[in-house]
Every structure is written in structure tokens, then in C-alpha cells.
XYZ file of C-alpha atoms in Angstrom:
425
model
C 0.000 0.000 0.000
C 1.261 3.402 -0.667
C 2.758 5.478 2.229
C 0.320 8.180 3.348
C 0.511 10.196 6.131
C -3.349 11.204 7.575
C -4.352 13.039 11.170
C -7.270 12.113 12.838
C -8.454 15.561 14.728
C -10.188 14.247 18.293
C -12.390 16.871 19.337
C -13.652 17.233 22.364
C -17.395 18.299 21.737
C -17.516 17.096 17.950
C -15.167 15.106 15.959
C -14.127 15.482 12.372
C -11.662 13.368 9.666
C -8.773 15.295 7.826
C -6.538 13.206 5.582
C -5.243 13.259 2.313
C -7.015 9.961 1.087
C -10.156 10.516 -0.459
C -13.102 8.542 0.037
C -15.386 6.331 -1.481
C -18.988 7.363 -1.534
C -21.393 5.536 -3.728
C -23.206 8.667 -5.100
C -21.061 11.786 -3.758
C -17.355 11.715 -4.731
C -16.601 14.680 -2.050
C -18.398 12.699 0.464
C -16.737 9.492 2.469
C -19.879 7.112 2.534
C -22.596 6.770 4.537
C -20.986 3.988 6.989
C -18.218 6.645 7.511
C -20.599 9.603 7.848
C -22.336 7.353 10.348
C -19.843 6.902 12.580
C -19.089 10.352 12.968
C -22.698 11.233 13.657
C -22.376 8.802 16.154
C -19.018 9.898 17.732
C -20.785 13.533 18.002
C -23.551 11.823 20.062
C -21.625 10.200 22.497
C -19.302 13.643 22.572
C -22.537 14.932 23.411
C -23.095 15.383 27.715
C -25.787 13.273 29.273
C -26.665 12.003 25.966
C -25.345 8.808 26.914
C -26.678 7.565 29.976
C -23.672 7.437 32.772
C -24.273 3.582 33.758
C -24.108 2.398 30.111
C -20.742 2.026 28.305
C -20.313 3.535 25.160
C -18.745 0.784 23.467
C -22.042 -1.135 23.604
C -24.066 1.770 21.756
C -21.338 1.994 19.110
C -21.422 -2.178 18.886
C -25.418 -2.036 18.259
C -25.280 0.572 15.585
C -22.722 -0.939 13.422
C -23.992 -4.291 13.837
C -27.243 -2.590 12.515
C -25.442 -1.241 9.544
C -23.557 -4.087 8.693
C -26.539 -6.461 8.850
C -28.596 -4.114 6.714
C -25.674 -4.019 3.681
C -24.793 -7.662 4.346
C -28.569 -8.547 3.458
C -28.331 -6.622 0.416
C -24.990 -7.385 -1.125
C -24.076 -10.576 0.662
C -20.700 -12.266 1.377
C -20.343 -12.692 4.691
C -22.583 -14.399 7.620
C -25.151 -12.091 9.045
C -25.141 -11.068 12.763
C -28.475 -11.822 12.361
C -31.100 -12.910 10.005
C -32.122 -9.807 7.971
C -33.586 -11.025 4.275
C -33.342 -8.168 1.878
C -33.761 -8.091 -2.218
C -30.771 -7.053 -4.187
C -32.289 -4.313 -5.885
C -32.221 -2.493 -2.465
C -29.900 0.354 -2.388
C -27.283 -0.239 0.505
C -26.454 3.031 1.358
C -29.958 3.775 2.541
C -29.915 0.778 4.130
C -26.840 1.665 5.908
C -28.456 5.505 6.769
C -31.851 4.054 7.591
C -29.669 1.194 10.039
C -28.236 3.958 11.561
C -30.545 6.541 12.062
C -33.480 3.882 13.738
C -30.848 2.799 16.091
C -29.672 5.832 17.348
C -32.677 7.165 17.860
C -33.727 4.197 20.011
C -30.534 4.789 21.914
C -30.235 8.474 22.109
C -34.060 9.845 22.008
C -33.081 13.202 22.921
C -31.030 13.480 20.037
C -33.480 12.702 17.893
C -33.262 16.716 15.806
C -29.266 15.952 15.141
C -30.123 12.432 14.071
C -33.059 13.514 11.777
C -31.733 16.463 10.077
C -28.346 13.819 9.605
C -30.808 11.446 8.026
C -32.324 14.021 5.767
C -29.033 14.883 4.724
C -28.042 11.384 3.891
C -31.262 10.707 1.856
C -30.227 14.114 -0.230
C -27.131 12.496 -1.079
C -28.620 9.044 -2.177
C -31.452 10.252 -4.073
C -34.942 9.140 -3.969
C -36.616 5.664 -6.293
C -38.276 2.595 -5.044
C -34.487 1.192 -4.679
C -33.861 3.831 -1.929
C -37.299 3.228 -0.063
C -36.574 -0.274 -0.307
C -33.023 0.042 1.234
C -34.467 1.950 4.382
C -37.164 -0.417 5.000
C -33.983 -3.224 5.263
C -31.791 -0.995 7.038
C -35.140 -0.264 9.723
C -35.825 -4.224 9.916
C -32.219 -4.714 10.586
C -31.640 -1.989 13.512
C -34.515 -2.822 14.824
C -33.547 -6.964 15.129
C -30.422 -5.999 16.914
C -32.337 -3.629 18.808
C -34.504 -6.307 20.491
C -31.918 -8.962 20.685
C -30.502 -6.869 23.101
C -33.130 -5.549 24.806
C -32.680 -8.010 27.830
C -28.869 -7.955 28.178
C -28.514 -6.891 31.842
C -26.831 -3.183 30.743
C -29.893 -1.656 32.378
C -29.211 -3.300 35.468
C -28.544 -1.041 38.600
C -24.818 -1.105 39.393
C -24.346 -2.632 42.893
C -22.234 -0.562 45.805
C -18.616 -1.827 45.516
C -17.710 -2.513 49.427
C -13.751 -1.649 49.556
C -12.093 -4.914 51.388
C -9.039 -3.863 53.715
C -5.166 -5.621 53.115
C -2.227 -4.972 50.860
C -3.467 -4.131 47.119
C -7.228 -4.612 48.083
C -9.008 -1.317 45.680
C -9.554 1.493 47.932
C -11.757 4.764 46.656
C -9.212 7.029 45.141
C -8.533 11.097 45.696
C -9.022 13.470 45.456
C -12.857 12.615 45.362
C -13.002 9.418 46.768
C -16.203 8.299 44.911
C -17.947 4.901 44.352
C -16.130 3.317 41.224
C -18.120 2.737 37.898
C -19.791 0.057 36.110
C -19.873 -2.321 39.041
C -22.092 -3.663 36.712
C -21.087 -4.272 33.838
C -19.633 -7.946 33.908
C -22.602 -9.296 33.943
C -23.534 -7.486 30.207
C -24.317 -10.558 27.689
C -21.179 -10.349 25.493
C -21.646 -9.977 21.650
C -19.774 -12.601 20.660
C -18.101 -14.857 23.582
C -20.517 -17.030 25.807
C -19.366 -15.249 28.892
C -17.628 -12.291 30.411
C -15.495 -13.883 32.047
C -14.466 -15.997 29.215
C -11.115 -14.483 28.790
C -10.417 -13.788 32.323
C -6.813 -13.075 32.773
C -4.302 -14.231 35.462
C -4.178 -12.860 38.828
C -1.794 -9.812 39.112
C 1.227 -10.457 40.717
C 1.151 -10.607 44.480
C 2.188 -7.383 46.538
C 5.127 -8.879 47.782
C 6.524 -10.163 44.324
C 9.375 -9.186 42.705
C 7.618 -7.832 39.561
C 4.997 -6.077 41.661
C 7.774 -4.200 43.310
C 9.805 -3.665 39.957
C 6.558 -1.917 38.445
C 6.139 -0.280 41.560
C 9.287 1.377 41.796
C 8.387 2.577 37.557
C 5.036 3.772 38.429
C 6.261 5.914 41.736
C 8.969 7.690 39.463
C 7.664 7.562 36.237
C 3.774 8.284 37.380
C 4.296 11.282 40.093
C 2.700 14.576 38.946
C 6.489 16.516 39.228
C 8.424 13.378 38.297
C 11.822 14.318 37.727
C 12.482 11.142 35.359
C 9.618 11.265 33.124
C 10.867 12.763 29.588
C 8.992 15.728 28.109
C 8.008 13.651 25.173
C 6.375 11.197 27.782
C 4.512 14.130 29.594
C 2.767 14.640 26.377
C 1.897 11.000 26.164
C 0.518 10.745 29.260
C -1.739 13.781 28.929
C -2.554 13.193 25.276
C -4.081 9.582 25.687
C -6.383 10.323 28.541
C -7.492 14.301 26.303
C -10.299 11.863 24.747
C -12.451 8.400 25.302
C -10.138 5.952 23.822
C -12.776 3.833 22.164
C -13.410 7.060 20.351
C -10.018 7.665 19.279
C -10.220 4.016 17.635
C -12.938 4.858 15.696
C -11.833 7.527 14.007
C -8.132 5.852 13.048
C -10.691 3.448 11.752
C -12.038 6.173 9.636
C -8.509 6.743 8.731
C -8.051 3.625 7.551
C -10.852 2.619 5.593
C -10.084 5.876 3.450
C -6.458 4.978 3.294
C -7.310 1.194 1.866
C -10.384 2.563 -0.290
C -13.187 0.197 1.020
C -16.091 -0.436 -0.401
C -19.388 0.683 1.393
C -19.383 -3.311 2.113
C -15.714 -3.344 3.604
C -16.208 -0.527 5.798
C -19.607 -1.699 7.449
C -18.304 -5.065 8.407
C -14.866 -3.445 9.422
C -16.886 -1.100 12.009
C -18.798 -3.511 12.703
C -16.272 -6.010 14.066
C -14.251 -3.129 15.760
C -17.052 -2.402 17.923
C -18.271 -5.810 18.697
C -14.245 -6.369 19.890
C -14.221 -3.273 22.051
C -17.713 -3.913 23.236
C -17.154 -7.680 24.335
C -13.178 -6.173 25.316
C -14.911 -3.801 27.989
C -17.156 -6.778 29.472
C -14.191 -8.563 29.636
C -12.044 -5.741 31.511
C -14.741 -5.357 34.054
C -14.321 -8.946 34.860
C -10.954 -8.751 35.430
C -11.401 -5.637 37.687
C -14.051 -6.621 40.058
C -12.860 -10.273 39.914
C -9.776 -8.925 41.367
C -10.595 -5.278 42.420
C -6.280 -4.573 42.794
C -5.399 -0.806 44.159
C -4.610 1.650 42.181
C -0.854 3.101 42.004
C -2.058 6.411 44.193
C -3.099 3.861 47.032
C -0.539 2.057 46.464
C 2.646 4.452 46.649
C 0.804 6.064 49.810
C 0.086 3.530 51.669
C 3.452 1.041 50.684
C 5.109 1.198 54.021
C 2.507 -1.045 55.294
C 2.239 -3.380 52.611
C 4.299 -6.320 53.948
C 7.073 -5.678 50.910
C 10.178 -4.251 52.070
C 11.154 -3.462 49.461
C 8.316 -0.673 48.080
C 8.921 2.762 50.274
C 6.108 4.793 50.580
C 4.990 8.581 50.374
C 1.765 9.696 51.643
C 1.960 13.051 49.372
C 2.307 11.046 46.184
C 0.132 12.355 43.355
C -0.214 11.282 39.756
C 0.204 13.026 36.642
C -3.472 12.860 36.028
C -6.863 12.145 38.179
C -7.266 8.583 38.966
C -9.964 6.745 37.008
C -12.623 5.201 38.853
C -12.407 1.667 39.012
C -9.779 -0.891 40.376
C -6.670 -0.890 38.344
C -6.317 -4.826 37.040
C -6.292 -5.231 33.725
C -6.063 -1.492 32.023
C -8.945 0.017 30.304
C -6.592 1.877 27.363
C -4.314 -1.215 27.047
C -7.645 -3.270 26.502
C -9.592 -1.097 24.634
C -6.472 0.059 22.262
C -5.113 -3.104 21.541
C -8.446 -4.839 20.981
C -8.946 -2.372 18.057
C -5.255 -3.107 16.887
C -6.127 -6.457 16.471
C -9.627 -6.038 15.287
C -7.641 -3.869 12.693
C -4.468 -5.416 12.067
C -7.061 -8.886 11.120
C -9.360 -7.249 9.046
C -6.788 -5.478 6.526
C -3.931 -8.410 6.695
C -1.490 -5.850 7.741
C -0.322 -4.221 11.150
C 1.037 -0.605 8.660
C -0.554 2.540 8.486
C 0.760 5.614 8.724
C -0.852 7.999 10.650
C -1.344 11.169 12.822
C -3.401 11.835 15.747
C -3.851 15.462 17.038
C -6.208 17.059 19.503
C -7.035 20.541 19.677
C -7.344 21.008 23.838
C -3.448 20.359 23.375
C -2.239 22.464 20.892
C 1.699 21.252 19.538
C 1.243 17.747 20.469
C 1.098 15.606 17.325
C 1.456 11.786 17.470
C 2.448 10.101 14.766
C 2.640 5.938 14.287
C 3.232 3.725 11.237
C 1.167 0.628 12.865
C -1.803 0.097 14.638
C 0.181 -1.787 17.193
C 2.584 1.266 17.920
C -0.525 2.956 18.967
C -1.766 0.489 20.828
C 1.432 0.362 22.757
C 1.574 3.635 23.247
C -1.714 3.660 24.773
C -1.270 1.238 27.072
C 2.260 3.049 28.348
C 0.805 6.062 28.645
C -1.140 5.552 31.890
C 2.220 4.150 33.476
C 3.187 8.247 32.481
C -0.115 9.415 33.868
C 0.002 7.235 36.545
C -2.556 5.485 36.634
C -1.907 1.741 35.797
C 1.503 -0.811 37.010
C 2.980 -1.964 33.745
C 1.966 -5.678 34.974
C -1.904 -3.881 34.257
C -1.313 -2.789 30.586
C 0.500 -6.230 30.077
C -2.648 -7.869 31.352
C -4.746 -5.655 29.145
C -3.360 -5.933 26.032
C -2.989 -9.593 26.231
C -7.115 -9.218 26.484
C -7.487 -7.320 23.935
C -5.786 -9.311 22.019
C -7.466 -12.572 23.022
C -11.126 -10.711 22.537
C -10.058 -8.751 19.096
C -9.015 -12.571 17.778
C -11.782 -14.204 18.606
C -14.795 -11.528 17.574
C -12.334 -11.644 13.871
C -12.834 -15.305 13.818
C -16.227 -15.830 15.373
C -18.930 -13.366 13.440
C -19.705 -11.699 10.241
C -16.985 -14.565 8.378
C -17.564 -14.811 4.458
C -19.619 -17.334 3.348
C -20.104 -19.699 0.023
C -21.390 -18.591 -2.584
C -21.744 -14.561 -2.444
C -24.769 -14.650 0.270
């Protein structure tokens, strides 16, 4: 594939594409198409506050919506197995399928977006055009968001997240400063996963015990490395640390997907099943992750560097002022959310196109003269993952643990759903 070089601008209220590809839209040569446009729409939403409600990942919205949309252009132009069942004729037009996909299951997810989502829809249908093909196409892409809709209508994401009860002892999850509040999506665990049986499927490994010599090798890292005024953390890792935690990560991995499908021209086809696997990956990734932190509910490095002098190691030496670069997340720290979530999309990625290269960019505008450039989807990924030891927020043995779940969910979503099939449909 030819070198390019593209930058993916995160915003922080809406996001947008720049590159230098151009895209492929079916009727509107200055437009990418309408899986594309989709996504954005969709990243605007969830960029959107209180749109999405606060006990409900994100990942799971963007998972339903592209399943949707890939269902709805699978059933017209076959190729690969549905998601589910959606019959469709072939004279339907898939890119109102695709709109039509989209725009019934957002509104069912985000109701009080329902003017953004409308007027988007309007403006899709003014790019496709009007003829019994195009009324055909929404009626397939309706019929196949609203399947997906109700097949996960009873999948336990509604349920009321339960009080997490701190235990007491050496690495036991404490609440974190400087707010000390309950930690988030207690929950979600029990979420039916997309494609694995269970959440727990891909459980990793417990983390290494507080007296161990690798918990005290990444503890000594994180305590120098992680401190707000660190004194051995490199400019260029400063801007690391900040820049991966300046936008949702799932986010970010949706829009270097943009990036990508531009850069390897897919077809309208390509793209919907490529968003549509990256999704279901981070979607059943994030299940997965919450597993492995309330199965093991490990402290986080701010508890951990304060309260080390009475952790039974003698060799950790603690400071009851430490402070990380940036504001603890809230949740326990074992596996890591960015080394899950990033390499799960590396994967998804790196499976889908054959090939781990791409050159890219990533910018974002609340942190003007950083610019991070890769030439893999696995460079990202790892710089993801490292990036919380710089924020400090996550051991190293937590990122490990992450991406090797990532990778374990990102294979196995590639090699479970939407796999071609015999003869065209």
C-alpha cells in the first residue's frame, strides 16, 4: 500500500476526519460514505453530555449501531454471515440501508437526540437520491436496527450497578482522591457479550502478588515515572501521558478506523463489516475488563505508593503526598482500560486489513503542539497502554494484562462473526 501520512483531529465536543485519502462514496465523490458519515454522527452523540446515559458504556451503543449497519448491507450485497437474520432483495440500495440502520438505532438509543439524528438522516437521503431502490433500502436498514435492537433488549446493561464494598489488606481497591467516589460500572460484567458465551471468558491471570518481585519492579516505575512533578519522566512522555487520557479511547479508535478505511479505499461493504467487528471487539473487550477488575478489584498506584510502608514488601517505600500526573480513574486498576480497549482495536484492525502498517497522525485541539504520529496500529496500541504508566494510573503488569485481552477478545470476535460465506450470500 502506498505510504500516506493522515491526522485524525479528536475533538472534544464534535469530531471530524482530515486526511489526504479521499473517500469512497457511492453517489457523492466529495463525500466518504454513509458507513463513515455514520460513525461520525455517532461519535458527536456520544461527545454529546448526558446524551449517553452514565451507567451504560459507550462501546455497547457503538457495537449495536454498526452491527445494525452491517446487517442491513450484508442482506443486500451478501458475502459474509449475518449477525443476524435480515432477508433483503438485491435491488435495495445499501447506502440507505446503511443511513436508515443507523438513524433507527440511534434514535432508540439516544431519544433526545433525535433533531441531530433527523436532520443527519435528511441529509443522507439528499445524497442518495430518492426511487423505489432507496425506499426499499431503508425499509432493510429499519428491519435490521430494529432486530439488533430487540436482541438486546434483555442484556442486563440496564441493570442497577451494585455498591462496591472496599475490602481492607495490601493491594485490596480502595476509593481514590481526590474525590473518593464509588467506582463505575460495578455492573457491567454481567452485560451478555456480543460474541463470547461469557464475560469472564477471557479472564486473565491474577496480578502479581504485593510482595513479588515484579509487583515491586513496576512499583518502583510507576512511583517515578507516574508522580505529577516526576523528575524522570521525559517531556516527550509528559505529552503522552496527557494526550491519551485528552479523549475516550474507544473514540479515538474509531476515528483511526475512519482513517483507515479511506487509506485502503473500502467499499461501502468493507467498511460496514470493518466497524462492525471493531465495535463488537471493544464492546465484548470492555465486558471482559470489568471482569478482570471486580474479579480482582487490585489498588490503584495512588493507594498504592501512599500507603506502601505497610504493605508487607520491604522493598516498596512509601509517600503519603504522592500524586499522579493525572486524576485517577474510577475503578480498580487490574487489567487497564486503554491497554484493553487500544489493543483490541489493533487487532480487530491489524485482522481485518492483513497488515499491522498505516501511517498515521493523531492530534487534539485542547493540546495544541502535540502531534502523534505511528506507522502501525500496534505502535498505537502500545503507546496507549504506556501512557497511563506516564499518567500514573496503571503498574505496567496492568497494561500487560490488558493488552494480552485485547488481544485474546479482538481474535476471537475476527474469527467468530460476520466470516464470508459460500457462494456470495
Amino acid at each position: 500500500m502506498t505510504k500516506m501520512l493522515l491526522s485524525v483531529a479528536l475533538l472534544c465536543a464534535s469530531l471530524s476526519f482530515q486526511g489526504t485519502g479521499s473517500a469512497h462514496a457511492s453517489n457523492d465523490a466529495s463525500q466518504p460514505d454513509q458507513v463513515i458519515q455514520w460513525n461520525r454522527m455517532l461519535l458527536q452523540i456520544l461527545q454529546t453530555p448526558g446524551a449517553q446515559p452514565a451507567t451504560v458504556h459507550p462501546t455497547r451503543s457503538m457495537a449495536i449501531v454498526h452491527l445494525a449497519i452491517y446487517d442491513a448491507v450484508n442482506a443486500i450485497r451478501g458475502g459474509h454471515a449475518p449477525y443476524l437474520v435480515v432477508h433483503a432483495p438485491r435491488s435495495a440500495s445499501p447506502d440507505a440501508a446503511a443511513a436508515a440502520a443507523a438513524h433507527t438505532a440511534l434514535l432508540s438509543l439516544f431519544p433526545t437526540q433525535q433533531s441531530m439524528i433527523d436532520a443527519k438522516f435528511q441529509d443522507s437521503l439528499s445524497q442518495i437520491g430518492g426511487g423505489a431502490h432507496v425506499r426499499q433500502g431503508i425499509r432493510v436498514g429499519k428491519k435490521a436496527a430494529n432486530a439488533i435492537l430487540a436482541a438486546r433488549a434483555n442484556d442486563r446493561s440496564d441493570s442497577t450497578p451494585p455498591v462496591f464494598m472496599p475490602q481492607s489488606g495490601p493491594g485490596e481497591y480502595q476509593l481514590t482522591p481526590p474525590n473518593f467516589k464509588q467506582p463505575v460500572f460495578t455492573n457491567w460484567s454481567d452485560v451478555r457479550p456480543f460474541a463470547p458465551e461469557t464475560g469472564d471468558q477471557f479472564r486473565p491471570p491474577p496480578p502479581p502478588a504485593v510482595t513479588s518481585p515484579r509487583y515491586t519492579t513496576d512499583f518502583d516505575e510507576i512511583k517515578s515515572l507516574g508522580e505529577i512533578n516526576s523528575t524522570t519522566r521525559s517531556a516527550d512522555q509528559t505529552d503522552i501521558g496527557r494526550f491519551w487520557g485528552a479523549a475516550p479511547v474507544q473514540n479515538v479508535w474509531n476515528q483511526i478506523a475512519q482513517t483507515a478505511g479511506v487509506s485502503f479505499a473500502n467499499s461501502l461493504e468493507q467498511n460496514a463489516r470493518m466497524f462492525a467487528l471493531l465495535d463488537t471487539s471493544l464492546a465484548d473487550g470492555v465486558i471482559a475488563l470489568y471482569d478482570s477488575k471486580y474479579a480482582y478489584h487490585r489498588w490503584r498506584p495512588v493507594t498504592a505508593v501512599q500507603a506502601a510502608d505497610n504493605d508487607g514488601n520491604p522493598d516498596t517505600t512509601g509517600d503519603p503526598n504522592w500524586t499522579p500526573l493525572a486524576v485517577t480513574a474510577l475503578d480498580p486498576s487490574y487489567a487497564g482500560a486503554h491497554a484493553e480497549i487500544s489493543q483490541s482495536a489493533a487487532t480487530t484492525l491489524r485482522d481485518f486489513f492483513g497488515t499491522d502498517r498505516l501511517d498515521f497522525s493523531l492530534t487534539n485541539p485542547s493540546l495544541p503542539g502535540i502531534v502523534r504520529s505511528f506507522q502501525s496500529f500496534s505502535e498505537a496500541a502500545d503507546e496507549a497502554a504506556v501512557s497511563r504508566i506516564y499518567a500514573g494510573q496503571h503498574f505496567r503488569y496492568d497494561e500487560d494484562a490488558g493488552q494480552a485481552l485485547g488481544d485474546q477478545v479482538g481474535d476471537f470476535v475476527f474469527d467468530s462473526i460476520l466470516r464470508p460465506v459460500a457462494h456470495g450470500r
